[in-house]
PDB file of C-alpha atoms in Angstrom:
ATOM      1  CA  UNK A   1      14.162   8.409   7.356  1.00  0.00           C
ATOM      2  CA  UNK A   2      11.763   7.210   5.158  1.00  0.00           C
ATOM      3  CA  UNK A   3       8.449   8.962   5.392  1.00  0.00           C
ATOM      4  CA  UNK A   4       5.418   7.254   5.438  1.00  0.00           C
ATOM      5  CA  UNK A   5       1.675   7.993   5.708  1.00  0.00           C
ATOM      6  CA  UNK A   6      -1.175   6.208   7.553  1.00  0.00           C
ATOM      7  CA  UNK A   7      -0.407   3.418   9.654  1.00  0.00           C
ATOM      8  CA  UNK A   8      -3.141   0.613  10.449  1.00  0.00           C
ATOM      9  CA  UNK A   9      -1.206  -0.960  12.957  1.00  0.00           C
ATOM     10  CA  UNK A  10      -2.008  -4.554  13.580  1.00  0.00           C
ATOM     11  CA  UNK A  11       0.304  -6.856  16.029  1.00  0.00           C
ATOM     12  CA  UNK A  12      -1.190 -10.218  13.908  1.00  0.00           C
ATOM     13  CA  UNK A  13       0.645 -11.729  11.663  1.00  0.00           C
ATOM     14  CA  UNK A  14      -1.178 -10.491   8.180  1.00  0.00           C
ATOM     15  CA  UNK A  15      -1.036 -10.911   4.626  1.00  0.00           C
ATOM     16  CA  UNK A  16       0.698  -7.747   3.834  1.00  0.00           C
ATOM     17  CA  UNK A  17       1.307  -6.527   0.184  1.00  0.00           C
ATOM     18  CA  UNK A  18       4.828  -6.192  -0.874  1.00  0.00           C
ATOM     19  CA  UNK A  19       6.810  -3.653   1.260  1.00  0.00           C
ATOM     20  CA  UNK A  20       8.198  -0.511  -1.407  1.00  0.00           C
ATOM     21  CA  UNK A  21       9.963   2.502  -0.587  1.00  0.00           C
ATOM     22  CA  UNK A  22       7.993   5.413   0.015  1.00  0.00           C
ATOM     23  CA  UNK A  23       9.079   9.055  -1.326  1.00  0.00           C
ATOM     24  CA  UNK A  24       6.365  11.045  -0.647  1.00  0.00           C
ATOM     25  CA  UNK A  25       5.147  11.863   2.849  1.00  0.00           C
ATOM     26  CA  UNK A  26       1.703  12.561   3.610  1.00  0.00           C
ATOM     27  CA  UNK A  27       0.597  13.838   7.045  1.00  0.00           C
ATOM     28  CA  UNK A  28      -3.045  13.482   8.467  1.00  0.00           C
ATOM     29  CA  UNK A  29      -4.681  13.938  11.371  1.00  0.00           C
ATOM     30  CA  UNK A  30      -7.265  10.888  10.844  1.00  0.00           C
ATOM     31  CA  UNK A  31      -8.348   8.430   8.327  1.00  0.00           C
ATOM     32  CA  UNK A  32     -11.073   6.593   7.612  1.00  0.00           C
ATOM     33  CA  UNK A  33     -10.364   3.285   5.693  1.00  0.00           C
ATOM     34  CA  UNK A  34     -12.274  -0.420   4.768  1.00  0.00           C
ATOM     35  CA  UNK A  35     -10.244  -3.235   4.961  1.00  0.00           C
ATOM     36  CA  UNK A  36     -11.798  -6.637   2.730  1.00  0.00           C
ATOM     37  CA  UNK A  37     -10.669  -9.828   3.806  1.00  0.00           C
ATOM     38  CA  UNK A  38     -11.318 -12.457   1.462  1.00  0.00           C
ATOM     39  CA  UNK A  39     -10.269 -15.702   0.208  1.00  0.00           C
ATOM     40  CA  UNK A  40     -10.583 -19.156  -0.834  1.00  0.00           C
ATOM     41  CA  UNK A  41     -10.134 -22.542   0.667  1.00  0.00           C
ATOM     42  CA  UNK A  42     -10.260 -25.854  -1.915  1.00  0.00           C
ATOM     43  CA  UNK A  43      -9.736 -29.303  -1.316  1.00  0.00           C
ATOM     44  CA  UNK A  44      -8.615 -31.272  -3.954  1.00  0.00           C
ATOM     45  CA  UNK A  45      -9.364 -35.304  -4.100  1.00  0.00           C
ATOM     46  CA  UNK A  46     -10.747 -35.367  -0.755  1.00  0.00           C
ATOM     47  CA  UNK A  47     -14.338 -33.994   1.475  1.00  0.00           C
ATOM     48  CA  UNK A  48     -13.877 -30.696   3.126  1.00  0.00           C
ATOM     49  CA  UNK A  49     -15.898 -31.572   6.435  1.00  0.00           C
ATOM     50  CA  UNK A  50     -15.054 -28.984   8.394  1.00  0.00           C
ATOM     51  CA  UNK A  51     -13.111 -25.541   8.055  1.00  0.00           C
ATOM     52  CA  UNK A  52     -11.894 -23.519  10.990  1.00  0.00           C
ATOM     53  CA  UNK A  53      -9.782 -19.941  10.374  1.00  0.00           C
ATOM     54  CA  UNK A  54      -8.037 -17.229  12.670  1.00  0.00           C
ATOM     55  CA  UNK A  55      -8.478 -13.892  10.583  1.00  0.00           C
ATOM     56  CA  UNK A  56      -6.097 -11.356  11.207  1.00  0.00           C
ATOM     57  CA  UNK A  57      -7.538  -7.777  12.094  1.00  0.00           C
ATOM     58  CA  UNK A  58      -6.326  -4.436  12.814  1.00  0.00           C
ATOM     59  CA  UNK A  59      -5.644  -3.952  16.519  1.00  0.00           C
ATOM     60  CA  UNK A  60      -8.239  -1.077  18.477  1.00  0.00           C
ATOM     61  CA  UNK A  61      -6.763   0.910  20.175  1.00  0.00           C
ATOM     62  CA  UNK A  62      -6.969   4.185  22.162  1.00  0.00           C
ATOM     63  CA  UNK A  63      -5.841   5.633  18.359  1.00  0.00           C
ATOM     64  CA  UNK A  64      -7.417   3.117  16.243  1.00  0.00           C
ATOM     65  CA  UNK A  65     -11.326   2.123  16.475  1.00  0.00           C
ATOM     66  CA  UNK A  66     -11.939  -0.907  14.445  1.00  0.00           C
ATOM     67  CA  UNK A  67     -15.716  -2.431  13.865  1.00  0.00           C
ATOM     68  CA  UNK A  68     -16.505  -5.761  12.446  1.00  0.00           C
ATOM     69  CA  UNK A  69     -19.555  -7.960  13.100  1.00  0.00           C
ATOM     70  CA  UNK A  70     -18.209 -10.614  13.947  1.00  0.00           C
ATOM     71  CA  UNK A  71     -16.698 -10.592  17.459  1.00  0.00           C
ATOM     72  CA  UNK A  72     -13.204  -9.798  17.868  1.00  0.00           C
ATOM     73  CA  UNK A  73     -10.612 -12.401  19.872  1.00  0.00           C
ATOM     74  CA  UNK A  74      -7.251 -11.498  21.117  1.00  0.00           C
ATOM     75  CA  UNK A  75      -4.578 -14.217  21.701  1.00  0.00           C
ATOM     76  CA  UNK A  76      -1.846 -14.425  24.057  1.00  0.00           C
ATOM     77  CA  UNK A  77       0.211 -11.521  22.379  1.00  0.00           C
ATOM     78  CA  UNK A  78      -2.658  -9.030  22.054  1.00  0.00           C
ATOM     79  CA  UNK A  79      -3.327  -9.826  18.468  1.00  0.00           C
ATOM     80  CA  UNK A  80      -7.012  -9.602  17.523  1.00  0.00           C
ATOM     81  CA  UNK A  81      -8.721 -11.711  14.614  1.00  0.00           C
ATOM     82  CA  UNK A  82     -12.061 -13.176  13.713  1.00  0.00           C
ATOM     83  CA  UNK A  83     -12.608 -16.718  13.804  1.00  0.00           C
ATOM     84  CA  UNK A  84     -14.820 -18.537  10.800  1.00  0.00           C
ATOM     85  CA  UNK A  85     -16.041 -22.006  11.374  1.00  0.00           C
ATOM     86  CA  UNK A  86     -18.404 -24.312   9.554  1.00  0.00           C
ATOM     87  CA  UNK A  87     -19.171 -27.754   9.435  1.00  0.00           C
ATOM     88  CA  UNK A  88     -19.670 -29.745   5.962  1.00  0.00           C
ATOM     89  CA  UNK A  89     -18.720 -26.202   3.782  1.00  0.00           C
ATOM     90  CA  UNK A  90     -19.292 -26.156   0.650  1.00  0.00           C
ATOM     91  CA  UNK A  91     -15.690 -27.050  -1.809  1.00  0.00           C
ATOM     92  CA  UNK A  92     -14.515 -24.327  -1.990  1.00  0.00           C
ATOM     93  CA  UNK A  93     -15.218 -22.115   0.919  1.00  0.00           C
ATOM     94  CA  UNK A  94     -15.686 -18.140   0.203  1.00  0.00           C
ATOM     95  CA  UNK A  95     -14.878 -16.386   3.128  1.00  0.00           C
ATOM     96  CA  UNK A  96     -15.206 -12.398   2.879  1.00  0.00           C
ATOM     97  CA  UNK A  97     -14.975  -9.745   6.017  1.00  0.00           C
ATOM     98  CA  UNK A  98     -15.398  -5.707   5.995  1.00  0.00           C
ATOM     99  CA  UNK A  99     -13.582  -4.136   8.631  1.00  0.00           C
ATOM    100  CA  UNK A 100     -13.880  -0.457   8.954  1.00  0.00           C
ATOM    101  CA  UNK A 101     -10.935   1.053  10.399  1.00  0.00           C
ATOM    102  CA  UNK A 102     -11.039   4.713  11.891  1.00  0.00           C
ATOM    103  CA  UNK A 103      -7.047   5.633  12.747  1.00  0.00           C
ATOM    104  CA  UNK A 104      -6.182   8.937  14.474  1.00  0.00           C
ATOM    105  CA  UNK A 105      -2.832  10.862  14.583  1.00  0.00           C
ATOM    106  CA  UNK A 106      -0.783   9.969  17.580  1.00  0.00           C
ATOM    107  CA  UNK A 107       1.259  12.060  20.072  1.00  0.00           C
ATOM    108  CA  UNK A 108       3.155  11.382  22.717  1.00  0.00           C
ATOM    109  CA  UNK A 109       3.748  14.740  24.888  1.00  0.00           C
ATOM    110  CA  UNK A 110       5.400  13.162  27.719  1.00  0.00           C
ATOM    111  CA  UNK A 111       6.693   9.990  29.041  1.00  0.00           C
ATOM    112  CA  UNK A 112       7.268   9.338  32.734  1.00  0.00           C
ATOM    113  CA  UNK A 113      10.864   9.631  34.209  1.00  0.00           C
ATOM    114  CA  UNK A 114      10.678   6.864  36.271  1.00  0.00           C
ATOM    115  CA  UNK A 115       8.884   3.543  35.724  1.00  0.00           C
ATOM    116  CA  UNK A 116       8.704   0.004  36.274  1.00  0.00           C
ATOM    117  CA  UNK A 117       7.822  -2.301  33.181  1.00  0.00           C
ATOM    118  CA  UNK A 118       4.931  -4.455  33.888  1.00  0.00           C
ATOM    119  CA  UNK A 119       5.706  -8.371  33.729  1.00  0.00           C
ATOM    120  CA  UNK A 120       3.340  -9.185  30.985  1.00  0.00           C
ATOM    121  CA  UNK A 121       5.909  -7.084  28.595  1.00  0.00           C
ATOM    122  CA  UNK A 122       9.280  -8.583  30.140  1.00  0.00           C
ATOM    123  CA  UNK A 123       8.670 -10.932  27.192  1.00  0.00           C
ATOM    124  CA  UNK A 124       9.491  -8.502  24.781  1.00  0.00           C
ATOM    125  CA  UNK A 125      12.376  -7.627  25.775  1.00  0.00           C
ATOM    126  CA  UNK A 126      13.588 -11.793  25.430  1.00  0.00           C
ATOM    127  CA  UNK A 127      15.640 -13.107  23.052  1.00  0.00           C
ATOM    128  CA  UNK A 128      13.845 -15.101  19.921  1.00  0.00           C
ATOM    129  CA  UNK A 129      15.606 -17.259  16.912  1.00  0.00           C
ATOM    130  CA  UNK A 130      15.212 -14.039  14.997  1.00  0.00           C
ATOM    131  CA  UNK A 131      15.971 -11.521  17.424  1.00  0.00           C
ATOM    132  CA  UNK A 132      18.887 -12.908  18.738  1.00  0.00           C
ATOM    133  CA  UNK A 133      19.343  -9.798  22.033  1.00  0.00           C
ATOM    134  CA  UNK A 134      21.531 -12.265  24.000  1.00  0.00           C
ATOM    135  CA  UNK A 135      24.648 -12.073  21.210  1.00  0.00           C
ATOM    136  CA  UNK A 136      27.464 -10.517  22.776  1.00  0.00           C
ATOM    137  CA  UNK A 137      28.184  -8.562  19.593  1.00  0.00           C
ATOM    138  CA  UNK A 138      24.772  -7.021  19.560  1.00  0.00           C
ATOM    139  CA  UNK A 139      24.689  -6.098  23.137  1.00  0.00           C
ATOM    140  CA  UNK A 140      28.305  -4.164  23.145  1.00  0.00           C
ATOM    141  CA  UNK A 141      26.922  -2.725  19.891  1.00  0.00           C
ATOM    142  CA  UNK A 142      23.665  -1.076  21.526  1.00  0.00           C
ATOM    143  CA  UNK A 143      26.393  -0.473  24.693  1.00  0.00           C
ATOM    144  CA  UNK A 144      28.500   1.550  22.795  1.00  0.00           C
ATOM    145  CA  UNK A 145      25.524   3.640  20.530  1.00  0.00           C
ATOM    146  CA  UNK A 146      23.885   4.171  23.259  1.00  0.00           C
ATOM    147  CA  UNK A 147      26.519   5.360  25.724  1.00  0.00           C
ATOM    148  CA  UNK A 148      25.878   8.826  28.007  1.00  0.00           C
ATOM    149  CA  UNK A 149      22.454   8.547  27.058  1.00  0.00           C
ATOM    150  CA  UNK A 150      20.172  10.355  29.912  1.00  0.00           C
ATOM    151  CA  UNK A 151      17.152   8.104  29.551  1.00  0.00           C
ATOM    152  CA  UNK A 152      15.620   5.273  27.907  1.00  0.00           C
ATOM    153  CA  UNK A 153      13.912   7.486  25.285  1.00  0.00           C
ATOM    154  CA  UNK A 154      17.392   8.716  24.180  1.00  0.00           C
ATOM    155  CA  UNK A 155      18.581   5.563  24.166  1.00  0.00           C
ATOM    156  CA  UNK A 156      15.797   4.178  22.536  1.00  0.00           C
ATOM    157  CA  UNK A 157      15.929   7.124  19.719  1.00  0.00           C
ATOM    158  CA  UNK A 158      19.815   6.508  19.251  1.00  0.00           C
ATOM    159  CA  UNK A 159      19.327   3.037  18.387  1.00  0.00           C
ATOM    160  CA  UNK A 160      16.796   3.773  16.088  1.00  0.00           C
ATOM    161  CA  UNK A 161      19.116   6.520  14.027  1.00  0.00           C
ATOM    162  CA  UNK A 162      21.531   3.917  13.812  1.00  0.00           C
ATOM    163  CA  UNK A 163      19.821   0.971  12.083  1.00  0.00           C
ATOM    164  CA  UNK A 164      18.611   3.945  10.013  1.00  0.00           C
ATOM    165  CA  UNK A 165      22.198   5.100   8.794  1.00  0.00           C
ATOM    166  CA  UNK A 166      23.505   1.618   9.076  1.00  0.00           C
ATOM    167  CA  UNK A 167      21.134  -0.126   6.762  1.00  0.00           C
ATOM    168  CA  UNK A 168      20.782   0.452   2.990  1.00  0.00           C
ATOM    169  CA  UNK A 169      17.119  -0.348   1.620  1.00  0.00           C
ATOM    170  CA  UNK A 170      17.043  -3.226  -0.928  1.00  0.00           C
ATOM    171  CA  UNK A 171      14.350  -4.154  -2.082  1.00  0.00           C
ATOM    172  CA  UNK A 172      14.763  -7.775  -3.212  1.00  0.00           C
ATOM    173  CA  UNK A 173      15.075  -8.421   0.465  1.00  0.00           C
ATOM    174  CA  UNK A 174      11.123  -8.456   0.432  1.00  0.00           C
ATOM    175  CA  UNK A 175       9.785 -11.451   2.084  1.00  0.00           C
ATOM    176  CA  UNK A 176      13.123 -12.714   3.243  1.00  0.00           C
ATOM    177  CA  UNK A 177      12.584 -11.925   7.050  1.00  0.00           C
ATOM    178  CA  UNK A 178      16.459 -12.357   7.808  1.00  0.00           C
ATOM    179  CA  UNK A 179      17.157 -12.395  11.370  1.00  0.00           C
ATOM    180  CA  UNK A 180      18.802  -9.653  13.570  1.00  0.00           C
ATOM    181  CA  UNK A 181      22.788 -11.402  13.095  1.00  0.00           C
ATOM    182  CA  UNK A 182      22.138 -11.640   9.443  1.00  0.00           C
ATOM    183  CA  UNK A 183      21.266  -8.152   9.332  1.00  0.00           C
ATOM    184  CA  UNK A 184      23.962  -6.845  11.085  1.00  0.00           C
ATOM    185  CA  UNK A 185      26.295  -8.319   8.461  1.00  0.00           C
ATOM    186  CA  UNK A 186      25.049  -8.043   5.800  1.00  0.00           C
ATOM    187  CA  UNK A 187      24.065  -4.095   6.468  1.00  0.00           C
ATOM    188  CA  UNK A 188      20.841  -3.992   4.114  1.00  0.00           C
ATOM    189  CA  UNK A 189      17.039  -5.139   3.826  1.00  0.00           C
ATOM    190  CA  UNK A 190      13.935  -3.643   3.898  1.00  0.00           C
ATOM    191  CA  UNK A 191      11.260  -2.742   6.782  1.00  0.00           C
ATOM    192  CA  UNK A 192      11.226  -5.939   8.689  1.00  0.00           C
ATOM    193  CA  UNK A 193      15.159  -5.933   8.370  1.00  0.00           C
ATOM    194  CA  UNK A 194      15.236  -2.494  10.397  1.00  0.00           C
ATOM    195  CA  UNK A 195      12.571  -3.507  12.679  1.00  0.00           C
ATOM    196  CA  UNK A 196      14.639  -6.739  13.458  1.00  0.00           C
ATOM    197  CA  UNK A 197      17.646  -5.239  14.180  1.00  0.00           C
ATOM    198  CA  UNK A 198      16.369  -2.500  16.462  1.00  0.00           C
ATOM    199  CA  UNK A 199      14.078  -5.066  18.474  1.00  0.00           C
ATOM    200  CA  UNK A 200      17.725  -6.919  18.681  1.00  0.00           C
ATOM    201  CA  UNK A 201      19.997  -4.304  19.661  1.00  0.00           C
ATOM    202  CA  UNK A 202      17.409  -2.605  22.068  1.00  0.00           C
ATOM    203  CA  UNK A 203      16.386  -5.972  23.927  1.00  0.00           C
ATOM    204  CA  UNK A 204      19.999  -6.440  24.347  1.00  0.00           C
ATOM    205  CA  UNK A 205      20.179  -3.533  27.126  1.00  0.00           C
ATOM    206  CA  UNK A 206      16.521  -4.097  28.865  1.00  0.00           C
ATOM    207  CA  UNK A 207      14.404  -1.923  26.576  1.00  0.00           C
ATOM    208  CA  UNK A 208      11.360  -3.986  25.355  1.00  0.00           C
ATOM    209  CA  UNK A 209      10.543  -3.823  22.206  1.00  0.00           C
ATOM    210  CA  UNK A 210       7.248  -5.402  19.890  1.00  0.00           C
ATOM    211  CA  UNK A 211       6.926  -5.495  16.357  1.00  0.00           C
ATOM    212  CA  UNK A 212       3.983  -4.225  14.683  1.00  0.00           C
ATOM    213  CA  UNK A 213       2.831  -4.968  10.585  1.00  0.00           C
ATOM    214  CA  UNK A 214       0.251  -2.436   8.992  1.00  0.00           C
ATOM    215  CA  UNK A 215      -0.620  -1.075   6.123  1.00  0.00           C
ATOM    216  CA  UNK A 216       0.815   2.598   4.761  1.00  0.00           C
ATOM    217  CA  UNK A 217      -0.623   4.596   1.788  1.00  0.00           C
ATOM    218  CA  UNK A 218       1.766   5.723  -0.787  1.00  0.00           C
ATOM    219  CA  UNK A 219       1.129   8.320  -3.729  1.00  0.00           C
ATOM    220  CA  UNK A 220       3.860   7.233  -5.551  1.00  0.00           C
ATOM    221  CA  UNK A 221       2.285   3.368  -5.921  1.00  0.00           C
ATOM    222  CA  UNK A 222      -1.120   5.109  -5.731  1.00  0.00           C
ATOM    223  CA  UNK A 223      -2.401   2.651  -3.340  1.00  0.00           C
ATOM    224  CA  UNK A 224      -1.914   0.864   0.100  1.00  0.00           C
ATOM    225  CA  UNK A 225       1.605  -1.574   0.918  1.00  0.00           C
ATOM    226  CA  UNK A 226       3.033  -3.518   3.611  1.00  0.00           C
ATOM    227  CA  UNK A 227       4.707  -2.083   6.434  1.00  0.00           C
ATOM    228  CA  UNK A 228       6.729  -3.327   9.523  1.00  0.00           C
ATOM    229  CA  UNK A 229       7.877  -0.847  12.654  1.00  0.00           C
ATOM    230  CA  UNK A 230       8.671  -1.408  16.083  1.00  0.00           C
ATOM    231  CA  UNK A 231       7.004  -0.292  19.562  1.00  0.00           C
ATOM    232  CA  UNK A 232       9.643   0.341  22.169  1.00  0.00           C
ATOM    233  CA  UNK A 233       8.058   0.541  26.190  1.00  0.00           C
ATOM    234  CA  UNK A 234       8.921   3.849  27.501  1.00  0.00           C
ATOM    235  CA  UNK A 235       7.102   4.044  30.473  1.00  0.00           C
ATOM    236  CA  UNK A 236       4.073   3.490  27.824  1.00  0.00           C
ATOM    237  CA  UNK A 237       4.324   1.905  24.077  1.00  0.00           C
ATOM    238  CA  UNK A 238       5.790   4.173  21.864  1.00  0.00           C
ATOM    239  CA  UNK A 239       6.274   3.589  17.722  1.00  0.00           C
ATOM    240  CA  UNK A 240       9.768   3.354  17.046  1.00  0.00           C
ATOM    241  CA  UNK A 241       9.981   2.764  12.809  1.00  0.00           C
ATOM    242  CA  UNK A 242      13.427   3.109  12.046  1.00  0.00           C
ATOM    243  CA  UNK A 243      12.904   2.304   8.479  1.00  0.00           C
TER     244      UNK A 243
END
């Protein structure tokens, strides 16, 4: 596997940098990080009368305590962001935000043996145009890696060693997004490439799965990337990144 470092984890869709490879692991047990949000929006031959944004954030969380002054919204996913509004702006419109981000190390000891999966996740474990879970060459495919397994956490960790193996990391696959069939094909891509196929092949035989984008720190690039990884529900969410 590819090793990685701290992960902001946010479920929003977010301007991530490009995604690289990461060679050097670095393990922490907390980290303390500001995240600027900034940008500009012009209108060109016409009056900007009124301007109205969603701004991404990083998700709080029982591991992640994120403070902003504005107030935080969540949408029907979970996602939190910041809304700006303003009537007659000024052309162009500055925006800026500082969110301060405190992220913890997280374990998970134990997972229940038995469980039922609440029906606000039975979504996740659906079929989309990119995770296509409902092909019949996906679902025999997750049938036969995950065969004997004792539990969903081996079946879930199975799945994941196999899109790891399976895949080879290219990285002119960045920004692509291809969708769980075309991965399986074609046998290479980068992090949201793995993520997509394991979502895929794990929805296939009732686990649900979410994606999550962050941020990792990298020595090697001496600064912070792009990142996509999975959450698989194992009686609880548990990161899956099989990247």
């Amino acid at each position: 596997m590819r090793p990685w470092a701290v992960l902001l984890a946010t479920l929003a869709l977010v301007s991530l940098l490009s995604a690289q490879r990461i060679e050097v692991p670095q393990l922490v047990s907390s980290s303390s990080v500001v995240v600027e949000e900034n940008g500009t929006v012009t209108v060109a031959g016409a009056e900007l009368r009124s301007i109205d944004i969603n701004l991404s954030i990083p998700l709080s969380s029982a591991y992640q305590a994120v403070q902003i002054n504005d107030q935080a919204r969540s949408d029907w996913e979970g996602n939190q962001y910041v809304k700006i509004a303003a009537e007659n702006p000024p052309n162009p419109f500055h925006y800026s935000r500082s969110i301060a981000v405190q992220t913890s190390e997280r374990n998970t000891l134990t997972l229940p043996s038995a469980y039922l999966v609440p029906q606000e996740y039975l979504r996740f474990a659906s079929p989309t145009k990119r995770t296509q879970s409902d092909d019949p060459q996906i679902r025999q495919l997750a049938l036969q890696i995950t065969a004997n397994s004792s539990s969903p956490f081996e079946k879930a960790a199975k799945l994941a060693i196999f899109v790891n193996t399976y895949l080879t990391y290219n990285e002119q696959l960045v920004g692509q997004e291809n969708d769980a069939i075309w991965v399986l094909q074609n046998r290479q891509g980068v992090c949201v490439e793995y993520s997509t196929l394991f979502a895929a092949l794990a929805r296939s035989i009732g686990i649900p799965v979410r994606y999550v984008n962050g941020y990792v720190y990298s020595d090697k690039y001496n600064g912070w990337l792009g990142h996509a990884w999975n959450e698989a529900y194992l009686g609880e969410w548990v990161p899956v990144d099989a990247t």
